[in-house]
PDB file of C-alpha atoms and ligand atoms in Angstrom:
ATOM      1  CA  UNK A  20     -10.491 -21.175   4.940  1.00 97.00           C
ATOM      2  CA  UNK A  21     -11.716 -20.107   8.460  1.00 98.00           C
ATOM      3  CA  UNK A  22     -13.144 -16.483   8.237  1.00 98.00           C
ATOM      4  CA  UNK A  23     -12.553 -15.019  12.048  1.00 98.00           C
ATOM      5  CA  UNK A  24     -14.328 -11.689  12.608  1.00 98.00           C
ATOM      6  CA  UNK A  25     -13.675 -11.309  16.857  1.00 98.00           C
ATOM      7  CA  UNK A  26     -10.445  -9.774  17.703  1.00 98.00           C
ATOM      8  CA  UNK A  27     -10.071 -12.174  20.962  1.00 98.00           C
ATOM      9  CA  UNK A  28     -10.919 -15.240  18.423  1.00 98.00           C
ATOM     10  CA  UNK A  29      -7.876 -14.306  16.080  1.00 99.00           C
ATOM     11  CA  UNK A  30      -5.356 -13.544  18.553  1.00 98.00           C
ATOM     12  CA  UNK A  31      -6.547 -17.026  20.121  1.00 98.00           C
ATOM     13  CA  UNK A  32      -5.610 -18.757  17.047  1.00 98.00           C
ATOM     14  CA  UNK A  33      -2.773 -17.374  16.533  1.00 98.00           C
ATOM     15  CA  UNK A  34      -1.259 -17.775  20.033  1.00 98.00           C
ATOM     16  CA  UNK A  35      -2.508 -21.751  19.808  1.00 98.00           C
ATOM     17  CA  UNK A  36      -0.796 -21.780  16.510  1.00 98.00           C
ATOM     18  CA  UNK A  37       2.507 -20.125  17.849  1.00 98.00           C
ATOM     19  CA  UNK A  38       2.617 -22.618  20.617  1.00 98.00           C
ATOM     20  CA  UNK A  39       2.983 -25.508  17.977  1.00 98.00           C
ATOM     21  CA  UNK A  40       5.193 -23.697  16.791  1.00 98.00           C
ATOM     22  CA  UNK A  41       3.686 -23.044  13.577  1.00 98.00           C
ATOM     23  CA  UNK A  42       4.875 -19.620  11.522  1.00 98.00           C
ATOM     24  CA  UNK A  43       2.222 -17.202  10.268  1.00 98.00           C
ATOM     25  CA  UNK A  44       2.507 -14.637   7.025  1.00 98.00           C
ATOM     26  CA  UNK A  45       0.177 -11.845   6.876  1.00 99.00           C
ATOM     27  CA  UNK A  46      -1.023 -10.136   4.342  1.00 99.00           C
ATOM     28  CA  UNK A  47      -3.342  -7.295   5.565  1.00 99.00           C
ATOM     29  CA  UNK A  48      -5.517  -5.812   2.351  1.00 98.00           C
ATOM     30  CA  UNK A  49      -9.042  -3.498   2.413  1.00 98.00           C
ATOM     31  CA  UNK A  50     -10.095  -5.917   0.088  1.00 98.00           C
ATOM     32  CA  UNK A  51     -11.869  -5.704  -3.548  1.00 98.00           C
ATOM     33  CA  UNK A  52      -8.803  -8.164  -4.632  1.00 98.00           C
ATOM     34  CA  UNK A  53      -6.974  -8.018  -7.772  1.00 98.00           C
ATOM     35  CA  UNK A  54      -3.877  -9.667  -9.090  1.00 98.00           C
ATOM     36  CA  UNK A  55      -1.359  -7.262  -7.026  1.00 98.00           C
ATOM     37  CA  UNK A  56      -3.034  -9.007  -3.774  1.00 98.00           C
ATOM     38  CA  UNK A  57      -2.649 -12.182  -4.857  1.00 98.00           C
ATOM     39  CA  UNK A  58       0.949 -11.744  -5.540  1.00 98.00           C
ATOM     40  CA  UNK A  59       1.589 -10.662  -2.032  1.00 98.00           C
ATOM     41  CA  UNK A  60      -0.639 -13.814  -1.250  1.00 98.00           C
ATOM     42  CA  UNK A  61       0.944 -16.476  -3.222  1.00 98.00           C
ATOM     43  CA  UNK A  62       4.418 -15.559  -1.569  1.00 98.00           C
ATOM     44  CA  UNK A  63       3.218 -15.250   1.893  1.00 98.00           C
ATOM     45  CA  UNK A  64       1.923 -18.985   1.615  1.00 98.00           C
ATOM     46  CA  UNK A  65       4.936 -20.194   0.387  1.00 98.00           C
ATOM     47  CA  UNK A  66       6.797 -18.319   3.206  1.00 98.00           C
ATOM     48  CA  UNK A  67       4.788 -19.898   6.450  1.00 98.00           C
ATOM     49  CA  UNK A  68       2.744 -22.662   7.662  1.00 98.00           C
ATOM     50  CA  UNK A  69      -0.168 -20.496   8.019  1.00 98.00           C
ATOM     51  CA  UNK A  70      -1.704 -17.825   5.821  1.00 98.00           C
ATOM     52  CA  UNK A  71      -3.585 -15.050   7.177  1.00 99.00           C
ATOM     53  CA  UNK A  72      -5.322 -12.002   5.023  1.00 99.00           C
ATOM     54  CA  UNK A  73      -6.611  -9.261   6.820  1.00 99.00           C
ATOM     55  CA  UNK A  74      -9.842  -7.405   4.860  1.00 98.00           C
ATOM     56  CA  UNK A  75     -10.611  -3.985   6.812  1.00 98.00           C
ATOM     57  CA  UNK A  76     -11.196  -0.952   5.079  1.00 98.00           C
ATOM     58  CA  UNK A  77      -9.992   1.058   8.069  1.00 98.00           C
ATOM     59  CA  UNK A  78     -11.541   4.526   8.345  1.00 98.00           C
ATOM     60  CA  UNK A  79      -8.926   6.259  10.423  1.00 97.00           C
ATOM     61  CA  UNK A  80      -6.837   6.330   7.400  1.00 98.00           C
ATOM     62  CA  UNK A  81      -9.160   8.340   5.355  1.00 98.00           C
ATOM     63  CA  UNK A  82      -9.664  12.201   5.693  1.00 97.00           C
ATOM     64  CA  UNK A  83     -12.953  13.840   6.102  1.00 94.00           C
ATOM     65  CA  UNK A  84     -13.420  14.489   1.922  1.00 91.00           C
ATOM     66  CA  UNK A  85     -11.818  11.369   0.935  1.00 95.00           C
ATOM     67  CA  UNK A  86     -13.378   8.290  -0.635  1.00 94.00           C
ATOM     68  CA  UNK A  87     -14.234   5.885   2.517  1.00 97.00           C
ATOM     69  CA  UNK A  88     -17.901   5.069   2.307  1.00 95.00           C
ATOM     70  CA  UNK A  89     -17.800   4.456  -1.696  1.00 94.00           C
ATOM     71  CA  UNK A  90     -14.081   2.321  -1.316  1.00 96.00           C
ATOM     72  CA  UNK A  91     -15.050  -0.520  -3.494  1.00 96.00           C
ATOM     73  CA  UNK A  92     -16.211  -3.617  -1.719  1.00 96.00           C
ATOM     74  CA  UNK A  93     -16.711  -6.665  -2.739  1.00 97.00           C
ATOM     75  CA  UNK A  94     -16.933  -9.518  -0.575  1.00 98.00           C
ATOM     76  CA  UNK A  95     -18.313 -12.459  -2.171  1.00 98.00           C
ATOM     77  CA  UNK A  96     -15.735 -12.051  -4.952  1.00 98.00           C
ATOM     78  CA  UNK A  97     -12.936 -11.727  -2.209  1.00 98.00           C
ATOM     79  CA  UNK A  98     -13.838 -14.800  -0.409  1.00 98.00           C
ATOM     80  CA  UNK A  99     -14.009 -17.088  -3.867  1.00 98.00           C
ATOM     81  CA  UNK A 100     -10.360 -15.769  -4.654  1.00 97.00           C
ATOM     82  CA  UNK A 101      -9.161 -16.493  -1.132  1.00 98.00           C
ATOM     83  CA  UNK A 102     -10.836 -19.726  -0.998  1.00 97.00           C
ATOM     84  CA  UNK A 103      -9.060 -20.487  -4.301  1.00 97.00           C
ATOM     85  CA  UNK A 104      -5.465 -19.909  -3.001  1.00 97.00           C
ATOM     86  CA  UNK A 105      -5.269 -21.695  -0.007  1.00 97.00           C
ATOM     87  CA  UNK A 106      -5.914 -19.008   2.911  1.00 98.00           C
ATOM     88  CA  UNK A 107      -5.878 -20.642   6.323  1.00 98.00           C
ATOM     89  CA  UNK A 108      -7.539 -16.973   8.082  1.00 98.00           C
ATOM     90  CA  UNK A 109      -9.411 -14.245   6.370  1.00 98.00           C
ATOM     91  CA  UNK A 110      -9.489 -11.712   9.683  1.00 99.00           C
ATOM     92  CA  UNK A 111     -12.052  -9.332   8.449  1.00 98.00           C
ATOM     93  CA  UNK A 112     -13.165  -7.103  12.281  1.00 98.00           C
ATOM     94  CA  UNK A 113     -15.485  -4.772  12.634  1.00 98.00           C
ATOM     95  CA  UNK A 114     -14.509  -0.856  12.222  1.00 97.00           C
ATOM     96  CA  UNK A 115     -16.487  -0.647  16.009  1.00 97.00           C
ATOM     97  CA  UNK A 116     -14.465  -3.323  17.660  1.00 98.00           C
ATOM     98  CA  UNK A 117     -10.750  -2.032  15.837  1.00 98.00           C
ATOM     99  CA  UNK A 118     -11.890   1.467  17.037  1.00 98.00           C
ATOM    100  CA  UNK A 119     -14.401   1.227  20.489  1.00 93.00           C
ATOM    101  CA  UNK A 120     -16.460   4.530  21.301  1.00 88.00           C
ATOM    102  CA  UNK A 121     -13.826   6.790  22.454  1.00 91.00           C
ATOM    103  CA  UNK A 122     -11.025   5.731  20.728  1.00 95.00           C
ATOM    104  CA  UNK A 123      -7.906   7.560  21.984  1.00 97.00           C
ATOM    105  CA  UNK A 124      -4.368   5.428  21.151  1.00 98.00           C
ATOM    106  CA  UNK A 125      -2.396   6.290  18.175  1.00 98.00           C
ATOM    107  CA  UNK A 126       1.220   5.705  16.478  1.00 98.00           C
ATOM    108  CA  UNK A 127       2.422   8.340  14.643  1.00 97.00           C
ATOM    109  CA  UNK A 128       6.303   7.377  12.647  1.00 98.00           C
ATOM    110  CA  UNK A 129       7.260  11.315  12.755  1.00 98.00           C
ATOM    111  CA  UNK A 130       8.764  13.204   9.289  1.00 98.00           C
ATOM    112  CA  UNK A 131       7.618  10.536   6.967  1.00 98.00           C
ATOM    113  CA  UNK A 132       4.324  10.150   7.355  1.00 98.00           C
ATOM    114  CA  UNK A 133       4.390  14.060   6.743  1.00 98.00           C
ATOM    115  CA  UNK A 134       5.906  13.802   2.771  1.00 98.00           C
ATOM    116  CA  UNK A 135       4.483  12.984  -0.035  1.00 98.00           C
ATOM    117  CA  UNK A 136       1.638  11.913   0.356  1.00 98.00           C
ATOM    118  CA  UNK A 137       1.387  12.960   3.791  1.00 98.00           C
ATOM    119  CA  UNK A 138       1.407  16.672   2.454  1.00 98.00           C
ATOM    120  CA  UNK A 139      -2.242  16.593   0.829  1.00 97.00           C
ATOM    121  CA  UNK A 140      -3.299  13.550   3.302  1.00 97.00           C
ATOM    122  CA  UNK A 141      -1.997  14.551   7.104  1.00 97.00           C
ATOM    123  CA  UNK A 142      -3.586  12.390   8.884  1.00 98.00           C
ATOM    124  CA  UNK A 143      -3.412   9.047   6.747  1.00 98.00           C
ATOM    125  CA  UNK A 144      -0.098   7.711   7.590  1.00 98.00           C
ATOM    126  CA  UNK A 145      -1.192   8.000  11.512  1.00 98.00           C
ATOM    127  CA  UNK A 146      -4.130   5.992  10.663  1.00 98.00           C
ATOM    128  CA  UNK A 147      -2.193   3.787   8.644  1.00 98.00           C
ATOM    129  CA  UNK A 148       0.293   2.511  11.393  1.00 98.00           C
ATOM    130  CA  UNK A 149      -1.762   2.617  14.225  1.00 98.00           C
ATOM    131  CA  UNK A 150      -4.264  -0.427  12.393  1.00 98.00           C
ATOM    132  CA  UNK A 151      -1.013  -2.323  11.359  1.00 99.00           C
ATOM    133  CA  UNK A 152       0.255  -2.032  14.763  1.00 98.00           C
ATOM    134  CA  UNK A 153      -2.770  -3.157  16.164  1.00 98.00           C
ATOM    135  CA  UNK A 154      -3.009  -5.953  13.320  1.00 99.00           C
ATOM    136  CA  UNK A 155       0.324  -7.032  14.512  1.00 99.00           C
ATOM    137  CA  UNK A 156      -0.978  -7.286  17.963  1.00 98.00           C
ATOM    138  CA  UNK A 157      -4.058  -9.655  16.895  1.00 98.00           C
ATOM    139  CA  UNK A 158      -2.470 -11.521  13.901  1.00 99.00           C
ATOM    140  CA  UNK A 159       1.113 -11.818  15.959  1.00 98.00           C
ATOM    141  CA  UNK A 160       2.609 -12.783  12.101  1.00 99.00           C
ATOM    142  CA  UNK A 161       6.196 -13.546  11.566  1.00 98.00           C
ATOM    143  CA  UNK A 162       6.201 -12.069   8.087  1.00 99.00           C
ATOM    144  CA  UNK A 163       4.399  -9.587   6.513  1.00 99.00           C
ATOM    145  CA  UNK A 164       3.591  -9.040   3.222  1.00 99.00           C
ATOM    146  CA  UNK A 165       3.338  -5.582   1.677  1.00 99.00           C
ATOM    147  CA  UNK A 166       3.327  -4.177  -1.963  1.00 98.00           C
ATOM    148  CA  UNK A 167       6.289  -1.860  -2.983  1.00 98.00           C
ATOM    149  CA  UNK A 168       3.003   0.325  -5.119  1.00 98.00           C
ATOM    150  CA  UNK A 169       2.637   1.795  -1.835  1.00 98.00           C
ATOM    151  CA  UNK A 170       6.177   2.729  -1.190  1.00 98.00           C
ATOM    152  CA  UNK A 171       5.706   5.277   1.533  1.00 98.00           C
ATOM    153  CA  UNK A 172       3.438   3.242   3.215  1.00 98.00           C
ATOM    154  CA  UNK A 173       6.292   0.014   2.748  1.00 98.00           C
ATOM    155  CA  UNK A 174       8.548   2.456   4.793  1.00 98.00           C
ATOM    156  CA  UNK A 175       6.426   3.631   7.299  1.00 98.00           C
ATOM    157  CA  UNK A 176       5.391   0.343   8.327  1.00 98.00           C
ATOM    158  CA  UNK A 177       8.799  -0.926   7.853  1.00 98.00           C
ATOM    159  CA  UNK A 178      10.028   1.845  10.101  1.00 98.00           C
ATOM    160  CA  UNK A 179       7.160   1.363  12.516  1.00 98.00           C
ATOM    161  CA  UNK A 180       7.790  -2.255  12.979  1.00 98.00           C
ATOM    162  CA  UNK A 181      11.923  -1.850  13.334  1.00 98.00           C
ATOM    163  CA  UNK A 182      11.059   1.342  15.886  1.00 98.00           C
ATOM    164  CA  UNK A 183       8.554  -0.378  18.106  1.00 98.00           C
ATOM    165  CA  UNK A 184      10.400  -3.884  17.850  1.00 98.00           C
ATOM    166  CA  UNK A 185       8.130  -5.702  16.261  1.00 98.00           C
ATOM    167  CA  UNK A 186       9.572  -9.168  15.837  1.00 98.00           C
ATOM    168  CA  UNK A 187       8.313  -9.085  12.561  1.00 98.00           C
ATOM    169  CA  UNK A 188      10.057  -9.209   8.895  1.00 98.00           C
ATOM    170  CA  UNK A 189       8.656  -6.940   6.706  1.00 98.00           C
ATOM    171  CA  UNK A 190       8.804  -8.343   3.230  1.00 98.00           C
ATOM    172  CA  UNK A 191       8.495  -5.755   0.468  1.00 98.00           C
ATOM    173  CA  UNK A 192       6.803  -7.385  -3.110  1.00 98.00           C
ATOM    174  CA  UNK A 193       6.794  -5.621  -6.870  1.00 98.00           C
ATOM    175  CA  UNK A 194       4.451  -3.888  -8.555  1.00 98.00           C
ATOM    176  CA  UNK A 195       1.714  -5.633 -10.354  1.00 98.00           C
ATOM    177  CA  UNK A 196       0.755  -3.418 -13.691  1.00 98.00           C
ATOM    178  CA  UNK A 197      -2.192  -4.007 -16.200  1.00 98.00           C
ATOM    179  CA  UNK A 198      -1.314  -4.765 -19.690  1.00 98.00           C
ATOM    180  CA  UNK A 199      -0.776  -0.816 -20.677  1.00 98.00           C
ATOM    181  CA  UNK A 200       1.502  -0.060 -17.560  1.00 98.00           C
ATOM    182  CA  UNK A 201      -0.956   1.337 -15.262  1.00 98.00           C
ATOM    183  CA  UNK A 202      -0.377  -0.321 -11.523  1.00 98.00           C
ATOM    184  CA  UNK A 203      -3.239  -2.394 -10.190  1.00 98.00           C
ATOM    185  CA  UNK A 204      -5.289  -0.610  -7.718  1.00 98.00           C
ATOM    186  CA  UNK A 205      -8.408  -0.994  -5.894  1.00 96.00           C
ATOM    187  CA  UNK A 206      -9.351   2.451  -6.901  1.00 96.00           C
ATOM    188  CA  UNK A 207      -8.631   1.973 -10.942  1.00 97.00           C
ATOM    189  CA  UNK A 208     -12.448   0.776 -10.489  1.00 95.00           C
ATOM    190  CA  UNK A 209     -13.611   4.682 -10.038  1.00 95.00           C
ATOM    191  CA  UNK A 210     -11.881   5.100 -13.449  1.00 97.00           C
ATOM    192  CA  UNK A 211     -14.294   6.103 -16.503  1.00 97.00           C
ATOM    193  CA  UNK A 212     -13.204   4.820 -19.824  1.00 96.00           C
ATOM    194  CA  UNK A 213     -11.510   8.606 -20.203  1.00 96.00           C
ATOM    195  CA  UNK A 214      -9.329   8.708 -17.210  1.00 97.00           C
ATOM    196  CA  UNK A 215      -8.339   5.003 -17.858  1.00 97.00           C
ATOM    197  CA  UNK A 216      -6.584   5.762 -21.071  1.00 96.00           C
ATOM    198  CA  UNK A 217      -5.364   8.771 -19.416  1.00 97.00           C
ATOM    199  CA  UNK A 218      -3.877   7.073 -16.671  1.00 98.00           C
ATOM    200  CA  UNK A 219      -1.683   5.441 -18.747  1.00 98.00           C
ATOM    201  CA  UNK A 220       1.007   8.196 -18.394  1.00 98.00           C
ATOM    202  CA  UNK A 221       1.878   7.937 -15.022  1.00 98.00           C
ATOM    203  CA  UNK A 222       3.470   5.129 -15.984  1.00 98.00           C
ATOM    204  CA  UNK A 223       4.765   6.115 -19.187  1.00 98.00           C
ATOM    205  CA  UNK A 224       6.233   9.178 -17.322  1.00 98.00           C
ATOM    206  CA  UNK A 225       7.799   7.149 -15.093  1.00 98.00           C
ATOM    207  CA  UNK A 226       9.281   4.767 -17.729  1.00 98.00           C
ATOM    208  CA  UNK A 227      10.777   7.581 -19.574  1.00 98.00           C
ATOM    209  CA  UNK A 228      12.283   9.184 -16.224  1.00 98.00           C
ATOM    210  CA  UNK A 229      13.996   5.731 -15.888  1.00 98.00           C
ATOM    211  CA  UNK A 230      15.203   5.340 -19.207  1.00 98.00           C
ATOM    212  CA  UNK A 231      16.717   8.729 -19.450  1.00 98.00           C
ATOM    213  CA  UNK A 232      18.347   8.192 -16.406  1.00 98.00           C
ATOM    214  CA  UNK A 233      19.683   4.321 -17.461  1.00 98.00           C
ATOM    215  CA  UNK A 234      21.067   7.071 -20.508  1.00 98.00           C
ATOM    216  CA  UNK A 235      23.084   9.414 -18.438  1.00 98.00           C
ATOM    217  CA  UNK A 236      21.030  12.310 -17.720  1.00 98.00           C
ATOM    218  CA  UNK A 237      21.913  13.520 -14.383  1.00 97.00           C
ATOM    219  CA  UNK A 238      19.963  16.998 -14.405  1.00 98.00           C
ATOM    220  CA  UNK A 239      17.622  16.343 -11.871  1.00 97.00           C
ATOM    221  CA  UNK A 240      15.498  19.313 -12.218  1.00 97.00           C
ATOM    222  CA  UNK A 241      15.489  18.950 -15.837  1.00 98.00           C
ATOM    223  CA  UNK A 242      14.161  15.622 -15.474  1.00 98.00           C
ATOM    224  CA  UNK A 243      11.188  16.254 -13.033  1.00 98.00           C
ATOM    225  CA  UNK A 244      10.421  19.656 -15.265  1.00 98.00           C
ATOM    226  CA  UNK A 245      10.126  16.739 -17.986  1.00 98.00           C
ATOM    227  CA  UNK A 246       8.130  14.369 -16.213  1.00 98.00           C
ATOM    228  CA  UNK A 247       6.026  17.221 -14.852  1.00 98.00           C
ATOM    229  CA  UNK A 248       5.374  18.503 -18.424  1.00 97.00           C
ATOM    230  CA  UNK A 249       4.324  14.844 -19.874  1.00 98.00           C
ATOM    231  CA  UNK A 250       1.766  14.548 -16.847  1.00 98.00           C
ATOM    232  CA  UNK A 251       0.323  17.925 -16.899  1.00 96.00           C
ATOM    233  CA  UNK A 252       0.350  17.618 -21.504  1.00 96.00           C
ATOM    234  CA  UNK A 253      -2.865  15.477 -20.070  1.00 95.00           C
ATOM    235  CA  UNK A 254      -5.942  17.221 -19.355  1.00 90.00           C
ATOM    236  CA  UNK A 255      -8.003  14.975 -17.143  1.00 92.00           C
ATOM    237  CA  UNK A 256      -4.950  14.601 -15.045  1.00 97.00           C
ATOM    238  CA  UNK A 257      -3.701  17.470 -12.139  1.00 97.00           C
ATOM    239  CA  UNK A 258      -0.373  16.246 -10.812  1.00 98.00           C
ATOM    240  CA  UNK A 259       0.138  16.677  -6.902  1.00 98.00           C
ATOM    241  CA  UNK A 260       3.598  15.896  -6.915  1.00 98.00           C
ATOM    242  CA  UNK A 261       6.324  13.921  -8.414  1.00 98.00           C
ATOM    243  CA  UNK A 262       9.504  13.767  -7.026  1.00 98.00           C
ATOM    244  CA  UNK A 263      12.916  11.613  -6.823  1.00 98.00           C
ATOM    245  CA  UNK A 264      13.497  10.534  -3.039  1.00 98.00           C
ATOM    246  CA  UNK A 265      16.179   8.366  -0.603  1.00 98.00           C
ATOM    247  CA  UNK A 266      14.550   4.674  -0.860  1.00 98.00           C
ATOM    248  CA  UNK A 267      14.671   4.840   2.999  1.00 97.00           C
ATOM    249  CA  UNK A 268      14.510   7.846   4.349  1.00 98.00           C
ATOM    250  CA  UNK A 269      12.268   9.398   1.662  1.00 98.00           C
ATOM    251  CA  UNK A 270      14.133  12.778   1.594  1.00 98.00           C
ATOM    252  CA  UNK A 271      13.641  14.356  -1.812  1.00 98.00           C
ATOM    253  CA  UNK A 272      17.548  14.121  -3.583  1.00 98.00           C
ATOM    254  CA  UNK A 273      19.900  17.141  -4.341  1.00 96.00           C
ATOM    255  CA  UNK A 274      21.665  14.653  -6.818  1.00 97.00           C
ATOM    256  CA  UNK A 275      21.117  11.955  -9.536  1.00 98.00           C
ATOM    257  CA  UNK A 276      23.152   9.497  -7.676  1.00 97.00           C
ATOM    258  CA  UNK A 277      22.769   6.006  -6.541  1.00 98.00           C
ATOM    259  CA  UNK A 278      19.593   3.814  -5.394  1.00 98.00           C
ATOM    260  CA  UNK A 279      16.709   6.311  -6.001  1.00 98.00           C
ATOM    261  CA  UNK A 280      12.962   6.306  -5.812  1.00 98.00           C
ATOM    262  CA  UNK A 281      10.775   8.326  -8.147  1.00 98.00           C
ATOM    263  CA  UNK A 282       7.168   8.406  -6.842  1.00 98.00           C
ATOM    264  CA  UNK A 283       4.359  10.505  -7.860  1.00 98.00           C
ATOM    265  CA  UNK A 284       0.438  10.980  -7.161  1.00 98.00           C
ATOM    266  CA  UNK A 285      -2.017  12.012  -8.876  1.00 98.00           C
ATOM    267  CA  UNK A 286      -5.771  12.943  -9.240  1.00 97.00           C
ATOM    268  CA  UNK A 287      -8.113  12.109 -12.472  1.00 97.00           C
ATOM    269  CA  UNK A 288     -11.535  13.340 -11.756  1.00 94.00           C
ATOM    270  CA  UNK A 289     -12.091  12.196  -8.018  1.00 93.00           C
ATOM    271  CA  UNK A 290      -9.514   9.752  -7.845  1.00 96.00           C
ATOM    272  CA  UNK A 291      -6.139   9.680  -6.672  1.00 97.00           C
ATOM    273  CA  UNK A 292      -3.443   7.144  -8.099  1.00 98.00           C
ATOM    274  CA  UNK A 293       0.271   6.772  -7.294  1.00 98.00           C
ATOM    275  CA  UNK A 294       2.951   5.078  -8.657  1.00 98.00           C
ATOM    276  CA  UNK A 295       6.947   5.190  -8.449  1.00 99.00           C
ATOM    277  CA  UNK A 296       9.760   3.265  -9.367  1.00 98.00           C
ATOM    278  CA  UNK A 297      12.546   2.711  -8.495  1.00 98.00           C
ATOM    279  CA  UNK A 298      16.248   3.676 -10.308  1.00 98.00           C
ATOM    280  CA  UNK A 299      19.760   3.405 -10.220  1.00 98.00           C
ATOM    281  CA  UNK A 300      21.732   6.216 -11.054  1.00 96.00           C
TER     282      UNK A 300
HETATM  283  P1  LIG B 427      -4.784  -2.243  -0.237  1.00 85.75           P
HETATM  284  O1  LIG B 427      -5.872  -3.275  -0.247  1.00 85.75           O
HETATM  285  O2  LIG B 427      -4.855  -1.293  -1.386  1.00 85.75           O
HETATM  286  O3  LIG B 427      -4.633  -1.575   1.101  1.00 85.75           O
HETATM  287  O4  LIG B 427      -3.433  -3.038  -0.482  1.00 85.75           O
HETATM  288  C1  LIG B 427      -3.043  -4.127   0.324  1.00 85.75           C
HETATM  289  C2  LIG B 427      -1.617  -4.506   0.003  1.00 85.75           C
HETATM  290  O5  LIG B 427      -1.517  -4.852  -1.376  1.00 85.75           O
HETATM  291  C3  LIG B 427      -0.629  -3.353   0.233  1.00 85.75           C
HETATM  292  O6  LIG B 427       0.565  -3.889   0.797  1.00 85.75           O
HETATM  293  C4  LIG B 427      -0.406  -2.822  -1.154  1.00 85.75           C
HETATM  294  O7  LIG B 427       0.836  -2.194  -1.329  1.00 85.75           O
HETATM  295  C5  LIG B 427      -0.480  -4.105  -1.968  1.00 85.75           C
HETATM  296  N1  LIG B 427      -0.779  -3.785  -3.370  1.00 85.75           N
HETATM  297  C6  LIG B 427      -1.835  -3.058  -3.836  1.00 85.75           C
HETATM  298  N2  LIG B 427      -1.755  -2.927  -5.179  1.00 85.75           N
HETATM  299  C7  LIG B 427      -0.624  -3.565  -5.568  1.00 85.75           C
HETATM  300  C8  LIG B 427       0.023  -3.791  -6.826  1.00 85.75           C
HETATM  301  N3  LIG B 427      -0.473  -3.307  -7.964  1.00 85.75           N
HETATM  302  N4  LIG B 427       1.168  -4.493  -6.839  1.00 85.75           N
HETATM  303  C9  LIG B 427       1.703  -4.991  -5.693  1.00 85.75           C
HETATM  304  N5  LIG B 427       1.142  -4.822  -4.481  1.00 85.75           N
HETATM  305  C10 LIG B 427       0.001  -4.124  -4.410  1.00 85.75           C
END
């Protein structure tokens, strides 16, 4: 494994590597990796000749309260499981040479970085596409590798990379869970033993959702009051939303019909998790 850290260095490689006509997955991460990585990971090196994994914790996703400075990092850990599963690149720049003094180009993918999520966290989906687009630009991948626990985020990039014609196939992966349900997440870490257990629900609400939809229920406010009510039953959670959306265009639906995504966020302590999944009605 060749760790890169200079911008000019990776896009270098990459262009050499294109011109023997090589294929390149990406995988782009902000690192402290658990199993939910690694799943994106194995499949992106069976997809390509080369493997690269992006580690940059990129701070113009966070807002001014949120968690950047104490996002868990751990380095030495990252590098023995990347070492162990056959990376060819770990990219890893510097937030100073992503984001020179002065800093003034964005990409902004209009109405859906502005739900869900995007309601308590404005700015994040701007951040978010503007470093994959300029990851795209350095890496220059074929395929890239992203987990379906971040569903919004799947479709803005998705979107992103169709609208600015990206040459690029997008390749959406499942969601890794722990043993209880709960999806893997960097930020399960910030969890005390409390908020763990608590945690549990999300899922369990989510389960339940599913199942009474796999049963016929198609009263869809009588199913988010439902969900709503198992959430907010536990005390060390608040709920910030839950809701039943279009897989694509992530417009909440008026109906119980068809391919549907039910996603959800919420905070435990100082901590926000999401989850969703997705149903067929
Ligand atoms: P992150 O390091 O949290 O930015 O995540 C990097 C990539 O891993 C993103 O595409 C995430 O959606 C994906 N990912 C994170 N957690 C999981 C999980 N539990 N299952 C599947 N993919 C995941």
């Amino acid at each position: 494994m060749r760790v890169i850290k200079e911008i000019k260095d990776m896009q270098k490689f990459s262009l050499a590597a294109k011109a023997r006509g090589k294929s390149i997955a990406f995988v782009p991460t902000m690192g402290f990796l658990h199993e939910g990585h690694l799943s994106l990971i194995q499949a992106a090196r069976k997809k390509a000749e080369i493997l690269v994994v992006s580690i940059f914790v990129n701070p113009i996703q966070f807002g001014p309260n949120e968690d950047f400075n104490r996002y868990p990092r751990d380095l030495k850990h990252d590098k023995k499981i990347l070492e162990n599963n056959n990376i060819d690149i770990l990219f890893m720049p510097e937030a100073n040479k992503m984001y020179g003094h002065g800093h003034r180009s964005f990409l902004e993918v209009e109405e859906l970085s502005k739900k869900m999520c995007g309601r308590a966290r404005p700015t994040h989906f701007k951040g978010v596409a503007t470093v994959v687009a300029k990851l795209f630009n350095i890496v220059m991948p074929d395929y890239v590798f992203l987990g379906e626990k971040d569903y919004q985020q799947l479709i803005v990039i998705r979107t992103m990379a169709a609208e600015m014609n990206y040459a690029i196939e997008v390749i959406p992966m499942p969601i890794v869970r722990d043993f209880d349900g709960l999806a893997l997440s960097s930020r399960n870490k910030y969890l005390n033993e409390k908020e763990r257990k608590s945690a549990t629900i999300l899922h369990k609400a989510l389960l339940f959702a599913k199942t009474e939809i796999d049963n016929g229920e198609r009263d869809l406010h009588r199913l988010l009051m439902r969900v709503r009510s198992m959430i907010g039953a536990e005390p060390a959670i608040r709920l910030d939303y839950a809701v039943i959306v279009d897989p694509n265009t992530l417009e909440e639906t008026k109906k119980l019909k068809g391919d549907l995504v039910i996603a959800l966020a919420a905070t435990l302590g100082a901590t926000r998790l999401i989850d969703n999944i997705k149903v067929k009605a």
